[in-house]
Coordinates of C-alpha atoms and ligand atoms in Angstrom, one line a residue:
X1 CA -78.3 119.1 -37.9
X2 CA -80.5 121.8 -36.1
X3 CA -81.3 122.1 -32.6
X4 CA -84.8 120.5 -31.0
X5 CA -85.5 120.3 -27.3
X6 CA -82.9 122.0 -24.4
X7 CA -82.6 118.6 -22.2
X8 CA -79.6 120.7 -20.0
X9 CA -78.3 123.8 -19.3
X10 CA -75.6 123.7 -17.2
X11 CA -73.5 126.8 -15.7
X12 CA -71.2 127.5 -18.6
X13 CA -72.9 125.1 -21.8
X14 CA -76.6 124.1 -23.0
X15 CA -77.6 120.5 -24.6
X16 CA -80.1 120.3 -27.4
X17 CA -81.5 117.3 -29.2
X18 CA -81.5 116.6 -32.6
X19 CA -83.4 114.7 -35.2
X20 CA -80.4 111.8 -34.4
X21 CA -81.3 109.8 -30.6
X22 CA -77.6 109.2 -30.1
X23 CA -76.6 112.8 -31.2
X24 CA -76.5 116.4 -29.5
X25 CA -75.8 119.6 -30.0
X26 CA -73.4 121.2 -26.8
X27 CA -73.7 125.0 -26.6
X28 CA -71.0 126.9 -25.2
X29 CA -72.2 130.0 -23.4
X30 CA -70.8 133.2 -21.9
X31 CA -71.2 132.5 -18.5
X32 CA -68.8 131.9 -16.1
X33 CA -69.2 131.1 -12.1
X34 CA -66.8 129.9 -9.7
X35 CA -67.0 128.4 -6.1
X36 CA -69.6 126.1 -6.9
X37 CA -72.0 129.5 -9.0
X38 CA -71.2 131.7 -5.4
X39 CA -69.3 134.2 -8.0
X40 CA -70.9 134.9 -11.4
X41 CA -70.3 136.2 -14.2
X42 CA -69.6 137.0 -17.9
X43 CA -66.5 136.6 -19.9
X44 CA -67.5 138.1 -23.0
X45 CA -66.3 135.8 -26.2
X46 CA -66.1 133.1 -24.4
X47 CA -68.0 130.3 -25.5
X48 CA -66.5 130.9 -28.9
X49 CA -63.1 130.6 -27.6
X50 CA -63.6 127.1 -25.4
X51 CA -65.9 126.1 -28.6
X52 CA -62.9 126.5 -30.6
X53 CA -60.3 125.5 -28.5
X54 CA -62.2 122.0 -27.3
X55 CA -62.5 121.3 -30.9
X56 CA -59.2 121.7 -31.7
X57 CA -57.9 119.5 -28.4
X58 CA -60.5 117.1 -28.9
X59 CA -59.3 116.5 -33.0
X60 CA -56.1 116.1 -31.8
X61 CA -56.7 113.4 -29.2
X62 CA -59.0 111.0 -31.5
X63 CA -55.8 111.4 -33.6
X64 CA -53.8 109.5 -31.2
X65 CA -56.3 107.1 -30.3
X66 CA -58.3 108.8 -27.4
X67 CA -62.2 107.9 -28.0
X68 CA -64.3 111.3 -27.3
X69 CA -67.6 111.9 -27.8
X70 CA -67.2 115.0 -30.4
X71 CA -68.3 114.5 -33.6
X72 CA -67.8 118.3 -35.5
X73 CA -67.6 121.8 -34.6
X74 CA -70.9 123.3 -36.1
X75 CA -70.5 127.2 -35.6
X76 CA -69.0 129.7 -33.9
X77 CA -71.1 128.3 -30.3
X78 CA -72.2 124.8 -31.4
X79 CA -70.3 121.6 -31.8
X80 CA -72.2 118.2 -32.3
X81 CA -71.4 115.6 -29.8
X82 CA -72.0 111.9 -29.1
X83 CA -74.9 111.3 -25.8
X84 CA -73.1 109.7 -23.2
X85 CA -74.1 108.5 -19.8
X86 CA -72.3 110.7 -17.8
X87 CA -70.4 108.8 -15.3
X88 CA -70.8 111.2 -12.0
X89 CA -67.1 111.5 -11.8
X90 CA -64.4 114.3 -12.4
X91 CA -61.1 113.3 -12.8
X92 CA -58.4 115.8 -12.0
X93 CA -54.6 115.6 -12.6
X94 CA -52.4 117.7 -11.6
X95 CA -48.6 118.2 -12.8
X96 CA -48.0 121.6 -10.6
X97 CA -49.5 122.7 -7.3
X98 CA -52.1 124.8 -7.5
X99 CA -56.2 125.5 -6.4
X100 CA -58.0 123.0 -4.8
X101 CA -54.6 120.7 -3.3
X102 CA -52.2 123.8 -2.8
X103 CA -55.2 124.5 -0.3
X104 CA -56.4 121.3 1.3
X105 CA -52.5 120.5 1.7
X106 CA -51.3 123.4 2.3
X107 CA -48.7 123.8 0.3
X108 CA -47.1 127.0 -2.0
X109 CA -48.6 127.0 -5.5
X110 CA -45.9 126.1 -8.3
X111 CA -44.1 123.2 -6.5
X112 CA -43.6 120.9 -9.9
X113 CA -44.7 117.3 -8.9
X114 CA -42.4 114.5 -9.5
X115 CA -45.5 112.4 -11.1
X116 CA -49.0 113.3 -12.1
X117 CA -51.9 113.6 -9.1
X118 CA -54.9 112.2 -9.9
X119 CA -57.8 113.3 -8.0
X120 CA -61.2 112.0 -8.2
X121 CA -64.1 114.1 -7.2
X122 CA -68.0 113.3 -6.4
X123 CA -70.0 115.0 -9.7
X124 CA -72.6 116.4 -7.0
X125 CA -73.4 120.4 -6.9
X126 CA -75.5 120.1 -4.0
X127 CA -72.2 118.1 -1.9
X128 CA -69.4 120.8 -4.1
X129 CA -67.8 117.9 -5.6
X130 CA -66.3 116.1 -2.7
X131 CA -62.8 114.3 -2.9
X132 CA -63.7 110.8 -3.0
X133 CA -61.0 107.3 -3.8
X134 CA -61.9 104.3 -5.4
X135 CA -63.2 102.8 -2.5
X136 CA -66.1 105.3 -2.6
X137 CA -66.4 105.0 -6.4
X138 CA -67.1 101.1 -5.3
X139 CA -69.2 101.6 -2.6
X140 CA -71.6 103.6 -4.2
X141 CA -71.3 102.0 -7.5
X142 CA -70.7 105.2 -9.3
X143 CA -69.0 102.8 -12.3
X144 CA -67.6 99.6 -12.0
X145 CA -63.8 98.9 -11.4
X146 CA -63.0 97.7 -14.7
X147 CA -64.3 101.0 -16.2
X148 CA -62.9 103.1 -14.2
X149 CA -59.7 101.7 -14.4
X150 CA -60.0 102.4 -18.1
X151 CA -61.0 105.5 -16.8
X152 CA -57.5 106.5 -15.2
X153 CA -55.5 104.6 -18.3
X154 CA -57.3 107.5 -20.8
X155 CA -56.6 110.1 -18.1
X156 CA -53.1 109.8 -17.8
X157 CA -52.3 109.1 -21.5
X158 CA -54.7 112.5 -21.9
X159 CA -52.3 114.4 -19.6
X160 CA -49.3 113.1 -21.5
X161 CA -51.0 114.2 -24.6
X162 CA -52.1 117.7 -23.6
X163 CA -48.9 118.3 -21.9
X164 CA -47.0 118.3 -25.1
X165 CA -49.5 119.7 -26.9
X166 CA -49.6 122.7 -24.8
X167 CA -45.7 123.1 -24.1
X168 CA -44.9 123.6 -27.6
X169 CA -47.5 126.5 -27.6
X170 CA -45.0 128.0 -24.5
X171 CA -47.9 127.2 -22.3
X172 CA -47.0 125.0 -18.9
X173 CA -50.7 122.5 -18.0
X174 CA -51.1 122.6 -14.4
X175 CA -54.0 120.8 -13.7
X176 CA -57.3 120.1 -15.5
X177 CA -60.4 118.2 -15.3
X178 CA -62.2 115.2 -17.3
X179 CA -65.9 113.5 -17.3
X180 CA -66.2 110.5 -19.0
X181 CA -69.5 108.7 -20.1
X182 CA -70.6 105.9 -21.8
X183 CA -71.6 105.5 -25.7
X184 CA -72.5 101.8 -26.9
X185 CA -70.5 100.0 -23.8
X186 CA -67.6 102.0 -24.5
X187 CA -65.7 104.6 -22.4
X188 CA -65.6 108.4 -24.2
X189 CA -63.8 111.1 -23.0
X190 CA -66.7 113.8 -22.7
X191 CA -67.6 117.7 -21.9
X192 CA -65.0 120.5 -23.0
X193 CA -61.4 121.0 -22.4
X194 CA -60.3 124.8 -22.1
X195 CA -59.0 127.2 -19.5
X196 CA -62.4 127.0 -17.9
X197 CA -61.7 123.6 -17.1
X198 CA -57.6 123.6 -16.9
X199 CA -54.8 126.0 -15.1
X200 CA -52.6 126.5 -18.2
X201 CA -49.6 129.2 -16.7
X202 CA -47.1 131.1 -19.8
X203 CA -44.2 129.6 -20.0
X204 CA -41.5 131.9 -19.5
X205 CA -43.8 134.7 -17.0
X206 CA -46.0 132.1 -15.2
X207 CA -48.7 134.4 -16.0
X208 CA -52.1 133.0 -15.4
X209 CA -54.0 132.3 -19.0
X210 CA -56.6 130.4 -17.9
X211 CA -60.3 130.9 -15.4
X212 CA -58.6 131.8 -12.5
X213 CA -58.2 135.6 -13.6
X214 CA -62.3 135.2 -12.9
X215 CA -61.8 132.9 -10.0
X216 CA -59.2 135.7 -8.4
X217 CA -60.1 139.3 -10.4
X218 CA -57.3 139.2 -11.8
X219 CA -58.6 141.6 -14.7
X220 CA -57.5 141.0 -18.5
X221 CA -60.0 137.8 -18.4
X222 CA -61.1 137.7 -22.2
X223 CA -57.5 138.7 -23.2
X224 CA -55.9 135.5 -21.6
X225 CA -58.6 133.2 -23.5
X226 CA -58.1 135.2 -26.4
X227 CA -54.3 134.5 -26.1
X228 CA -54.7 130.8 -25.1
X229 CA -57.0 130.9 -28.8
X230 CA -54.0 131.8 -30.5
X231 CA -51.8 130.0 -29.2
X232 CA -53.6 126.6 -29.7
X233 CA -54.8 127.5 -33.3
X234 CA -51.2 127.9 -34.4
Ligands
TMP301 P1 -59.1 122.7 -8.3 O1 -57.7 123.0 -8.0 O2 -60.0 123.9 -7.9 O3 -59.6 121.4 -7.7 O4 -59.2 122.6 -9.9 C1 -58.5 121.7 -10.6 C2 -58.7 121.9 -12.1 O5 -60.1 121.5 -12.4 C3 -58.5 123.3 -12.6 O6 -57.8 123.2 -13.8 C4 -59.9 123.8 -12.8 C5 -60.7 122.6 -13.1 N1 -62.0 122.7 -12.5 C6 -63.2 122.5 -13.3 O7 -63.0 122.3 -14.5 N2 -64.4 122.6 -12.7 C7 -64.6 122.8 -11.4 O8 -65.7 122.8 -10.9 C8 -63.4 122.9 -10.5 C9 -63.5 123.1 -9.1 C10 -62.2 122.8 -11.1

């Protein structure tokens, strides 16, 4: 499957079409921004790396039952990917205080939450994703009911996934965020999943392995995604 038209580029992965209407090719890229693209940036290798990694994490969710819209990893950049309709939501949960609700609550980051948050937030770069509840999801029909209580059903059972996944590579999932679409009437779990888009702190240190070494210049960016790599490859 080759690459025909750009239809998206986004701020870290490009969309191509290909010869198949209900196929894409997703590009992963270098670049790397924070606080809604105020801070950019490079993180050499690192489109590789989340190529890799989502395609590993994304394998191992259609094996238990998760629908997704990834189809194969195609090289080093590329993997081939279902086309969804985007649903303009992104689901958050969170396990362990930290980010965006250690500061709009202000509480200490690393307080270990009882039960999973789930968070939805407004897909809107122009707005910087505001915190919205299912009453806004309704009022401005972003997806019906139904679906998106299918919606929060696949997100827990993904955090319950990943969470064990990721523990027995010594790694504790803090948070992450999802973005679902729709493929043929049915829900699919869409995008990427790496430690651009989840807080993944080393067991035993706590040490960050994830974007925030970008987010905060923290320094040894590419080494932490290189590390996460490893870890989820063994
Ligand atoms: P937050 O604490 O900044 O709300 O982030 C929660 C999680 O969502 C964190 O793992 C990083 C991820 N995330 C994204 O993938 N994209 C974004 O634009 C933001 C703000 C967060």
């Amino acid at each position: 499957m080759k690459k025909i038209k750009m239809i998206y580029e986004g701020k870290a992965k490009k969309l191509f079409t290909t010869e198949e209407k209900d196929v894409l090719i997703q590009e992963f890229k270098d670049d790397a921004t924070a606080f809604n693209a105020q801070k950019k940036g490079t993180i050499i290798g690192k489109g590789v790396v989340n190529n890799k990694i989502s395609a590993i994490i994304f394998k191992y969710l259609q094996k238990h039952d998760i629908p997704t819209h990834f189809i194969k990893q195609l090289d080093e950049r590329d993997m081939l990917i279902k086309t969804l309709e985007i649903i303009p939501i992104e689901v958050t949960i969170r396990n362990i205080v930290a980010g965006g609700m250690a500061k709009m609550l202000g509480l200490e980051e690393g307080i270990v939450l009882d039960e999973p948050v789930l968070e939805y937030h407004y897909k809107s770069d122009a707005l910087d994703d505001p915190l919205i509840n299912e009453y806004h999801v309704k009022a401005l029909k972003l997806v019906t009911l139904k679906d998106l209580d299918e919606v929060k059903k696949l997100s827990f059972k993904i955090n319950d996934l990943l969470k064990e996944f990721f523990s027995k590579r010594r790694l504790d999932l803090v948070d992450f965020k999802l973005e679902f679409g729709k493929y043929k009437g049915k829900i699919l779990l869409g995008d990427e999943i790496s430690p651009d888009t989840c807080r993944l702190w080393e067991e035993k240190t706590g040490k960050k392995l994830d974007k925030d070494r970008f987010r905060r210049d923290l320094g040894e960016i590419e080494e932490a995604y290189q590390e996460v790599l490893k870890r989820v490859i063994s």
